[in-house]
XYZ file of C-alpha atoms in Angstrom:
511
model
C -1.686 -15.779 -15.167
C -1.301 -12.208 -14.351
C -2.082 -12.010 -11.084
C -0.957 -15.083 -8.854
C -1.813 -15.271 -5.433
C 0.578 -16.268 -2.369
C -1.960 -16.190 0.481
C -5.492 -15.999 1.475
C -7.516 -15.631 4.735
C -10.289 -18.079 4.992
C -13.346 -17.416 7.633
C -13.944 -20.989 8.306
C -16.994 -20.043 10.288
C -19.180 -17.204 11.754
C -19.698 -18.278 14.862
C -17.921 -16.972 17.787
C -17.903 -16.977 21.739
C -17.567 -13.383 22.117
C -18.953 -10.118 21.047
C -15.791 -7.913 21.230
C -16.451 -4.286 20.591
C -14.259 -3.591 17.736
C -14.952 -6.912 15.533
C -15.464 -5.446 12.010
C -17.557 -8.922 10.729
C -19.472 -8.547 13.980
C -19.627 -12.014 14.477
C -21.965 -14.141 16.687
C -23.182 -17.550 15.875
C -23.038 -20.112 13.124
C -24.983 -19.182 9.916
C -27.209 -21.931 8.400
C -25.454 -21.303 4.782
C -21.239 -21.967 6.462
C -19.718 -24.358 3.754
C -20.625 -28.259 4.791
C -17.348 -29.811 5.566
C -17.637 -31.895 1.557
C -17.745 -28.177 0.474
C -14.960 -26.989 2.509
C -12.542 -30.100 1.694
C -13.599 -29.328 -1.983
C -11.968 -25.399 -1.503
C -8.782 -27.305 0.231
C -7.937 -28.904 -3.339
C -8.989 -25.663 -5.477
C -6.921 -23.578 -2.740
C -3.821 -26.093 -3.759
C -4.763 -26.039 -7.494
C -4.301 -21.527 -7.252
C -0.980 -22.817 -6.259
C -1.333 -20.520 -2.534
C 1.729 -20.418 -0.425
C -0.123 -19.796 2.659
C -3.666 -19.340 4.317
C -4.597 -18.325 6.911
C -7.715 -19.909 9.143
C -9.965 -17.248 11.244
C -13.767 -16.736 11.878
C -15.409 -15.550 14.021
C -13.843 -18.189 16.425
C -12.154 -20.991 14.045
C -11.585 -23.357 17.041
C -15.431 -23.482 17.171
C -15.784 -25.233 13.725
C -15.098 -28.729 14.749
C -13.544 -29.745 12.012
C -11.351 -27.330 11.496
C -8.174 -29.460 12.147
C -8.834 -31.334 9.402
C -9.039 -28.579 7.063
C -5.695 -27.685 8.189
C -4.137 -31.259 7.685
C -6.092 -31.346 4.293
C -4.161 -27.687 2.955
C -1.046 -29.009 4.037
C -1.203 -32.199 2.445
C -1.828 -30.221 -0.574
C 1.370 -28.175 -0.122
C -0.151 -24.833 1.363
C 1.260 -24.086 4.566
C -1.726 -22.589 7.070
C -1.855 -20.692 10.291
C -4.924 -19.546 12.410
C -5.816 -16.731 14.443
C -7.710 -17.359 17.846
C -8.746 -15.483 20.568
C -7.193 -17.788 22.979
C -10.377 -18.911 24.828
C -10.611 -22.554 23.711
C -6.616 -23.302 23.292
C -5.753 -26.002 25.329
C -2.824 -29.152 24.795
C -5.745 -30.808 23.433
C -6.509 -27.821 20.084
C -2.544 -27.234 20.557
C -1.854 -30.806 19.780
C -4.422 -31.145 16.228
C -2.422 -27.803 15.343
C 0.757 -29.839 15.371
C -0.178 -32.675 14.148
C -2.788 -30.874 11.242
C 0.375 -29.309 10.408
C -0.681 -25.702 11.360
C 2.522 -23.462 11.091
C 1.869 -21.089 13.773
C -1.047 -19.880 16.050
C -1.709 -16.174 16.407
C -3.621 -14.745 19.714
C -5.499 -11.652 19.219
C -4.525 -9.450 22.578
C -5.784 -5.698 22.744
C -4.115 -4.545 25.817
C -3.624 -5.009 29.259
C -5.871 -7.127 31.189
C -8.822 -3.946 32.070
C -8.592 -2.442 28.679
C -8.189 -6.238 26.936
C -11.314 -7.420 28.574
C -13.413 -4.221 27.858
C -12.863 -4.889 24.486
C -13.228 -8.594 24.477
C -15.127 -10.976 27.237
C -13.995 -10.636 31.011
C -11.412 -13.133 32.033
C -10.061 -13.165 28.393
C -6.592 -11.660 29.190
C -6.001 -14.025 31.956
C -7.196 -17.010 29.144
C -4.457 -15.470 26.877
C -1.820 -15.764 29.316
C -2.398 -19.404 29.912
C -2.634 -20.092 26.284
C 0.673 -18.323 25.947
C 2.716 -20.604 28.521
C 0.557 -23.760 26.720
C 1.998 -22.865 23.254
C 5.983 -22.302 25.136
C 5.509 -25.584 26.720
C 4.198 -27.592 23.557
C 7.089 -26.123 21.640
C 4.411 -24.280 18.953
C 5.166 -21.270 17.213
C 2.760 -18.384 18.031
C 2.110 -14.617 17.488
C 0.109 -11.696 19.089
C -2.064 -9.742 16.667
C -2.856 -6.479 18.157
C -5.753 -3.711 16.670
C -4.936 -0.450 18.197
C -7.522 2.482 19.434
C -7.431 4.685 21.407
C -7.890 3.198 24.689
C -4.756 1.163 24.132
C -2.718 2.851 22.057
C -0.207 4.060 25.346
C -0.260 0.367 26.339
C 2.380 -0.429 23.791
C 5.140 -0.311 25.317
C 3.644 -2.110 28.863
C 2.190 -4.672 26.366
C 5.215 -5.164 24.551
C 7.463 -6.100 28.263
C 4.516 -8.901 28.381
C 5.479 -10.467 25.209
C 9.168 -10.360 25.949
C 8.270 -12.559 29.363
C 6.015 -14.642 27.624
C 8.596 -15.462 24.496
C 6.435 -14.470 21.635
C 8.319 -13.983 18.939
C 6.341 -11.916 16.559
C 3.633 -9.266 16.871
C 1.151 -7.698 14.206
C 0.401 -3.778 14.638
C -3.125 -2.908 13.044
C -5.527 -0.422 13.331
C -9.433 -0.733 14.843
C -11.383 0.796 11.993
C -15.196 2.013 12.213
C -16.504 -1.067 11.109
C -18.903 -3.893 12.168
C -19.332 -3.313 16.064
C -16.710 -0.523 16.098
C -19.475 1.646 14.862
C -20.853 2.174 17.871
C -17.356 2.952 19.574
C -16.405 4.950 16.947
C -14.827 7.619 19.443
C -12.222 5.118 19.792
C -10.599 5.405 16.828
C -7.426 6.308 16.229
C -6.430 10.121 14.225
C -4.479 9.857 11.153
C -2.193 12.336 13.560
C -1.591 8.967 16.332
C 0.443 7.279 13.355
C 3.380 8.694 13.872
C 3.652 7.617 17.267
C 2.201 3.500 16.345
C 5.329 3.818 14.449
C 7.615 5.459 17.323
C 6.949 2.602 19.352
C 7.068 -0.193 16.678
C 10.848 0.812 15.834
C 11.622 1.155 19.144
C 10.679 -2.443 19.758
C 11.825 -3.418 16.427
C 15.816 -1.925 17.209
C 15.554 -4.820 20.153
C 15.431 -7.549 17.827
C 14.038 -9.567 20.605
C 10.359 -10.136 18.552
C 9.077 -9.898 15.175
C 7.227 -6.296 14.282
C 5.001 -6.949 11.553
C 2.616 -3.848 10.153
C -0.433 -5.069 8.784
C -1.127 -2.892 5.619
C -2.795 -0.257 7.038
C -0.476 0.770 8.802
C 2.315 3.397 7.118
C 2.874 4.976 4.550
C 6.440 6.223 3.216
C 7.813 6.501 6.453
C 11.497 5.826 6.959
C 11.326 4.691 10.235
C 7.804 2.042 8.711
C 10.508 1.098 5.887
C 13.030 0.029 8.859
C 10.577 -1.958 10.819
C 9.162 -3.886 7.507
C 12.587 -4.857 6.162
C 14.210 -5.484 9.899
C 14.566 -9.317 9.248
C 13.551 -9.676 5.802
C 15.783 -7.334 3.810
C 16.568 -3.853 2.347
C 13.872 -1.250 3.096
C 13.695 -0.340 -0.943
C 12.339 -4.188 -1.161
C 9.764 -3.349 1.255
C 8.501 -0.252 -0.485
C 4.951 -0.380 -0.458
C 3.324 -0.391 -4.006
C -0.419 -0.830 -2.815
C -3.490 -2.592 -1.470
C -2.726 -6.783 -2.477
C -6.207 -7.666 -2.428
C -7.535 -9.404 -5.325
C -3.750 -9.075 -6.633
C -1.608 -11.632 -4.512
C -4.255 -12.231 -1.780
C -7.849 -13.293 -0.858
C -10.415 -13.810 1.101
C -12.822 -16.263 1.713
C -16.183 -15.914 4.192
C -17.699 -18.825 5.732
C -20.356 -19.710 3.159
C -17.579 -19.898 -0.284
C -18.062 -15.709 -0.773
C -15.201 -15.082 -2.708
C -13.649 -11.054 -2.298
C -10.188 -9.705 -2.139
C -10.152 -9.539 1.588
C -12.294 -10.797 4.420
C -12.409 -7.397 6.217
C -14.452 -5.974 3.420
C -17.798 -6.112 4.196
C -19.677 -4.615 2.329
C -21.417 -7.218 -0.229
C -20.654 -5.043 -3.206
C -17.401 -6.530 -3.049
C -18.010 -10.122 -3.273
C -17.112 -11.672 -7.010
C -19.061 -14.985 -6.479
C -18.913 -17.863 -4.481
C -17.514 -21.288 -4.600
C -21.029 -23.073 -4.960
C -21.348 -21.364 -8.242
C -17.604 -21.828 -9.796
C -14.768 -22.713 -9.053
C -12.142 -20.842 -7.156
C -9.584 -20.928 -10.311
C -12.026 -20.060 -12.540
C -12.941 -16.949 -10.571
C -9.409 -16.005 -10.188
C -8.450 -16.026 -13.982
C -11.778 -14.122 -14.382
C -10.578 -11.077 -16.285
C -13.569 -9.004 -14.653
C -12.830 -10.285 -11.247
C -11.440 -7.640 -8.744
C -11.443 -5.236 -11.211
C -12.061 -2.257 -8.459
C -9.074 -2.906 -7.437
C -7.202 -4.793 -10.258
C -7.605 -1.576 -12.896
C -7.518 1.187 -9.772
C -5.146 3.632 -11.870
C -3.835 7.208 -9.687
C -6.220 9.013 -12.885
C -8.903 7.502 -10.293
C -7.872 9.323 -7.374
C -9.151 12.306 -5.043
C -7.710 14.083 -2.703
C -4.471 14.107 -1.686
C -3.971 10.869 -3.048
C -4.598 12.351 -6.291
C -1.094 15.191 -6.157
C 0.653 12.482 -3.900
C 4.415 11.718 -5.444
C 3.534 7.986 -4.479
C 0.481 7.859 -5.522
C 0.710 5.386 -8.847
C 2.356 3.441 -6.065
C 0.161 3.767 -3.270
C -3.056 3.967 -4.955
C -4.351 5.290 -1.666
C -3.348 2.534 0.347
C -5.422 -0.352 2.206
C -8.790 -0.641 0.652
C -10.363 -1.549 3.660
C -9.047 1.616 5.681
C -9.597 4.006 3.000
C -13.417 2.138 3.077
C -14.528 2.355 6.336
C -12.945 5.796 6.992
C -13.907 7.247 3.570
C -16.781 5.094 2.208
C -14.447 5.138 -1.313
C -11.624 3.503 -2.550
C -10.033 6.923 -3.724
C -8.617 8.530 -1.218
C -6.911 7.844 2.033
C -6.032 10.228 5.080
C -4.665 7.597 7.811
C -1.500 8.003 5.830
C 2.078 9.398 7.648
C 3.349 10.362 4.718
C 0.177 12.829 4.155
C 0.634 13.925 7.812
C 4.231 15.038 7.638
C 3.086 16.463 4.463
C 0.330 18.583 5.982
C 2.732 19.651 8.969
C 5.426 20.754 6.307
C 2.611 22.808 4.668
C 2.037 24.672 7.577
C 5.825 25.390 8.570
C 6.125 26.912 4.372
C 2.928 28.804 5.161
C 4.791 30.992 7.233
C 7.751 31.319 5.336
C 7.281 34.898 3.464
C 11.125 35.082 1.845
C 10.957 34.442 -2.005
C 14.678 33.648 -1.889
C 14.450 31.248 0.539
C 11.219 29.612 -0.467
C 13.219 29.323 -3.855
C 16.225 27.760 -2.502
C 14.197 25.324 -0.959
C 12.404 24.670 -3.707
C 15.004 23.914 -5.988
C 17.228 21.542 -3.140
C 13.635 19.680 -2.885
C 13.707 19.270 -6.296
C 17.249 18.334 -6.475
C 16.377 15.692 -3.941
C 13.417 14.348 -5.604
C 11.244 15.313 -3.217
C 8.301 17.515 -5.385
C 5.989 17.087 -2.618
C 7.718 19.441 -0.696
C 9.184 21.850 -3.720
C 5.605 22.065 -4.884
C 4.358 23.079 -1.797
C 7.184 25.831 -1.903
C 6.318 26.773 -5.269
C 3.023 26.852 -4.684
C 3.541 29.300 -1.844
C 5.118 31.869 -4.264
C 2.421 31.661 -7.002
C -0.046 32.747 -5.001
C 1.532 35.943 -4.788
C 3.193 36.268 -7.681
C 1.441 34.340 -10.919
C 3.512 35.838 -13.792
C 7.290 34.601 -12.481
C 8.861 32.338 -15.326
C 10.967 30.574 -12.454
C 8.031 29.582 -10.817
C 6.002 28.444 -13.738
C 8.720 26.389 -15.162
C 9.370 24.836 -11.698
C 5.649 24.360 -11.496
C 5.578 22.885 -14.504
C 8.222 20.492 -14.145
C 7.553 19.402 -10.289
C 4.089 18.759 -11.599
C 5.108 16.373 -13.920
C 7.277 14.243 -11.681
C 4.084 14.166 -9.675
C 2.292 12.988 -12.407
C -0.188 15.438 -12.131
C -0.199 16.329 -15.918
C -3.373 18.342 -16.033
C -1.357 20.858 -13.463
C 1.575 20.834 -14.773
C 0.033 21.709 -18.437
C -1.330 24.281 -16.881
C 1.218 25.747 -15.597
C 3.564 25.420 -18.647
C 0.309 26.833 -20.973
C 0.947 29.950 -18.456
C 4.668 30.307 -18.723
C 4.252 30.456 -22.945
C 1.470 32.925 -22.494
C 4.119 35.659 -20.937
C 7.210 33.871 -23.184
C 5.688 32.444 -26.045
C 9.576 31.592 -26.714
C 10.069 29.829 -24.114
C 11.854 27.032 -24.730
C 12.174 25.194 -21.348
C 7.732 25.637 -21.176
C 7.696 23.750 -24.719
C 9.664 20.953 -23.748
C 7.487 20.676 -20.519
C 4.032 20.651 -22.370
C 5.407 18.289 -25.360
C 6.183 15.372 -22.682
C 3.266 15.998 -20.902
C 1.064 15.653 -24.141
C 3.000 12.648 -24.968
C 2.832 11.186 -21.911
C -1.411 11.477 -22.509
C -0.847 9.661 -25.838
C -0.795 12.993 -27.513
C 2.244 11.906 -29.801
C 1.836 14.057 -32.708
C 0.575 16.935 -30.689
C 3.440 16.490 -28.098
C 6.289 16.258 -31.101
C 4.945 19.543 -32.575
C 5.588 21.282 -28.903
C 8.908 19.818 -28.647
C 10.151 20.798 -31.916
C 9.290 24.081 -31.140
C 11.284 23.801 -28.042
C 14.327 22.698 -30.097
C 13.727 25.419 -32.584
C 13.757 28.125 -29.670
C 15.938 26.863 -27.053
C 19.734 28.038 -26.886
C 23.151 26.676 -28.103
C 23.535 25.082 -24.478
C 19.873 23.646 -23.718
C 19.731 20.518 -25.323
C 17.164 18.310 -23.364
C 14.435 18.839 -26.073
C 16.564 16.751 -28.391
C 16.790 13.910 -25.709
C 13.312 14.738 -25.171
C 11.952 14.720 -28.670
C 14.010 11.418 -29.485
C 12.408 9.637 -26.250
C 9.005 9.898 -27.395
C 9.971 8.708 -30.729
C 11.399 5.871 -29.330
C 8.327 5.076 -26.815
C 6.010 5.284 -29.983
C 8.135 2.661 -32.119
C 9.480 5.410 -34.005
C 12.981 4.591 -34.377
C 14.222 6.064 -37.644
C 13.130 9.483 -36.334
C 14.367 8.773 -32.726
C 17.721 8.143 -34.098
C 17.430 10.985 -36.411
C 16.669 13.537 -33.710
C 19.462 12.450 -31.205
C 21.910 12.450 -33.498
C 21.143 16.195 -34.783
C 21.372 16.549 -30.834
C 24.346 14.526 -30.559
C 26.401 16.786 -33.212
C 26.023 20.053 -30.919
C 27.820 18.883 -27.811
C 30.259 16.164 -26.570
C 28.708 17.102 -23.380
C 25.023 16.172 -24.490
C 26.646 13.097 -26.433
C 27.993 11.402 -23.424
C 24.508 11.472 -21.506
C 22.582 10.413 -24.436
C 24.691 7.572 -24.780
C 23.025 5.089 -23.272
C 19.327 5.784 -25.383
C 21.762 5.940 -28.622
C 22.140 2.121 -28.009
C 19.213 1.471 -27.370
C 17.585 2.648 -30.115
C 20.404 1.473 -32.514
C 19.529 -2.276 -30.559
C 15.933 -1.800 -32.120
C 16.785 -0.693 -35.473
C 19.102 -3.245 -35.952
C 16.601 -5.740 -34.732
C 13.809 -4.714 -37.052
């Protein structure tokens, strides 16, 4: 199986006992077409047989599907662990004691402020419900969590918010953001500015550094922030293990809606993304479906718009959460609640102004020495738009471009640099891995061999260059052949090539 999933969220039903005004499924009652509890056992045993981890129960309201408990007690008699997410209103010892004994892992509380601005948002009297549910789940020794969607309106209540968890021993919290979706629609002035980010994640490491609860981002939330990679890897690990590498849905996660919809997550509502439902196959077989999720499943950064498209993290990223980039885009291809693009757009600015070649050089080059293109490029960029013919910048260009992966550009820029210096053997090596990194073998061998033929005594990449792409087309002989010329020329060049020697040696004497 190439794509396995660890977790699901399943909308057990539609109905629900308030009308909050950001709910993205704006839910209200029970539909006539929710899953008949035969149905819904049924999905417990496929849900085990996709060999899930976890799954979590929601709705609409799931305490108001009265059978819900059992659906719990049959997942984890089938070995998948599940949660559920209320709003608190119905929890008493009575729902808090068929949690335990269903086997229901832990119970998260959706709170969205302090009591005024929780109760706009949600049903008078909520907050005050919460509260009581809170001191319920302490007493009955349960396990629970806050889930929080952050606007506008509540956004400065963080900190306030986060003293009340501390008193009322919750032990982990979920950060996410209100998108325009469902009933948000119509409070659309509400949320948030891709510029607020920054200061979500201020106050989530803040917390975090306490260690007294749990932060946990939902994936919307980031991206390629230092202080995001802190809070995700806190208490499970090294930041670099918590690098994010895109949207899971349809990958390692799913959703299910109340009547067996199948789609990669439950806060996509639009019915262009369902794949089928349960009534019509079975949830393995629409799993292993080769064409299933494919929006997301073959989503390449070639597909990308934007900044998305230039980003260094894009084939990464692939513009982040699919539902955020949805619902504030209307397309899957670009994504501007992103930090990373902020800080980006703010370091744009500061370069604007920056009118010293020297310096914008310098800082190019100790970007680029730092791996961080984003910023040389803007830099570079800066200096060709005054001055187009400068080799330096060109061949920077070029090369920045290509760490990008933005191999149209950096072509371009490289096609430029042999237009002034058709000799130029630094803009031949550039174009030949660029062409050969677009399948272009025999077009991208030509380039480097011209790049061998006119670089000097000292510049020996296009060897190591030339013997690469050998080597990534299955050409070994050749590979071999060119490093070795290489190889010959330097003791320098023959210690870092080392490494790709052996490996191409372990090929041919494998073949």
């Amino acid at each position: 199986m190439e794509y396995q999933p660890v977790t699901a969220v399943w909308e057990i039903t539609f109905a629900c006992n308030m009308r909050c005004k950001h709910c993205g499924s704006s839910c209200n009652t029970s539909k006539p077409d929710e899953l008949t509890h035969e149905e819904a056992i049924s999905l417990c045993d496929q849900i085990a047989e996709l060999k899930l981890n976890y799954i979590t129960l929601s709705g609409g309201e799931p305490l108001l599907r009265k059978d819900w408990y059992k659906l719990a007690k049959r997942l984890k008699d089938n070995g998948v662990t599940p949660n559920i997410i209320t709003n608190g209103w119905l929890l008493s010892e009575t729902e808090i004691k068929k949690a335990k004994e269903a086997g229901i892992s832990n119970i998260a509380i959706s709170l969205d402020g302090l009591k005024e601005t929780h109760d706009f948002l949600r049903m008078e009297g909520s907050y005050e419900k919460i509260m009581t549910s809170l001191e319920l789940l302490k007493k009955n020794n349960m396990p629970s969590s806050i889930i929080t969607t952050i606007n506008k309106k509540n956004i400065h209540e963080l900190p306030d918010l986060y003293e009340i968890l501390k008193k009322n021993n919750v032990k982990s919290w979920q950060m996410q953001y209100a998108m325009p979706m469902g009933n948000f629609t119509e409070n659309s002035e509400l949320v948030i500015d891709p510029s607020e980010i920054d200061l979500i994640l201020d106050y989530a490491h803040n917390f975090s550094k306490e260690n007294i609860i749990r932060i946990d981002l939902a994936d919307c939330v980031g991206y390629y922030n230092e202080k995001e990679l802190e809070i995700r890897s806190h208490n499970r690990g090294k930041p670099e293990d918590y690098f994010w590498t895109g949207c899971a849905a349809g990958k390692r996660v799913l959703g299910i809606r109340y009547n067996g919809d199948i789609v990669g997550c439950t806060s996509l509502r639009d019915d262009d993304f369902i794949e089928d439902n349960i009534r019509n196959r079975s949830l393995v077989d629409l799993w292993n479906d080769p064409e299933s999720f494919s929006w997301n499943r073959n989503l390449t950064k070639k597909d990308l718009t934007g900044f998305c498209a230039e980003c260094q993290y894009g084939s990464y990223c692939l513009a982040g959460c699919s539902v955020l980039k949805f619902t504030t885009g209307k397309k899957l291809k670009e994504n501007q609640y992103c930090s990373y693009k902020v800080a980006v757009e703010n370091d744009h600015k500061e370069i604007k102004q920056i009118s010293d070649h020297k310096k914008l050089l310098d800082l190019s080059e100790k970007a680029i020495s730092e791996e961080n293109f984003q910023f040389a490029d803007a830099c570079l960029n800066n200096m060709y738009e005054r001055d187009q013919k400068n080799l330096t910048i060109l061949n920077h260009l070029g090369f920045v471009n290509y760490k990008l992966e933005n191999y149209d550009r950096s072509l371009q820029f490289t096609e430029e640099a042999l237009t002034i210096d058709p000799k130029n053997a630094y803009a031949w090596k550039g174009k030949g891995i660029c062409l050969a990194t677009n399948n272009q073998y025999e077009e991208g061998v030509e380039c480097l061999e011209k790049a061998i033929k006119n670089a000097s005594t000292k510049f020996l990449d296009p060897y190591y260059d030339l013997s690469l792409v050998h080597y990534q087309f299955k050409n070994f002989k050749k590979a071999k052949e060119i490093l070795v010329e290489g190889r010959k020329k330097s003791e320098e060049f023959k210690a870092n090539s080392e490494d790709l020697y052996n490996l191409i040696e372990s090929k041919l004497n494998s073949t």
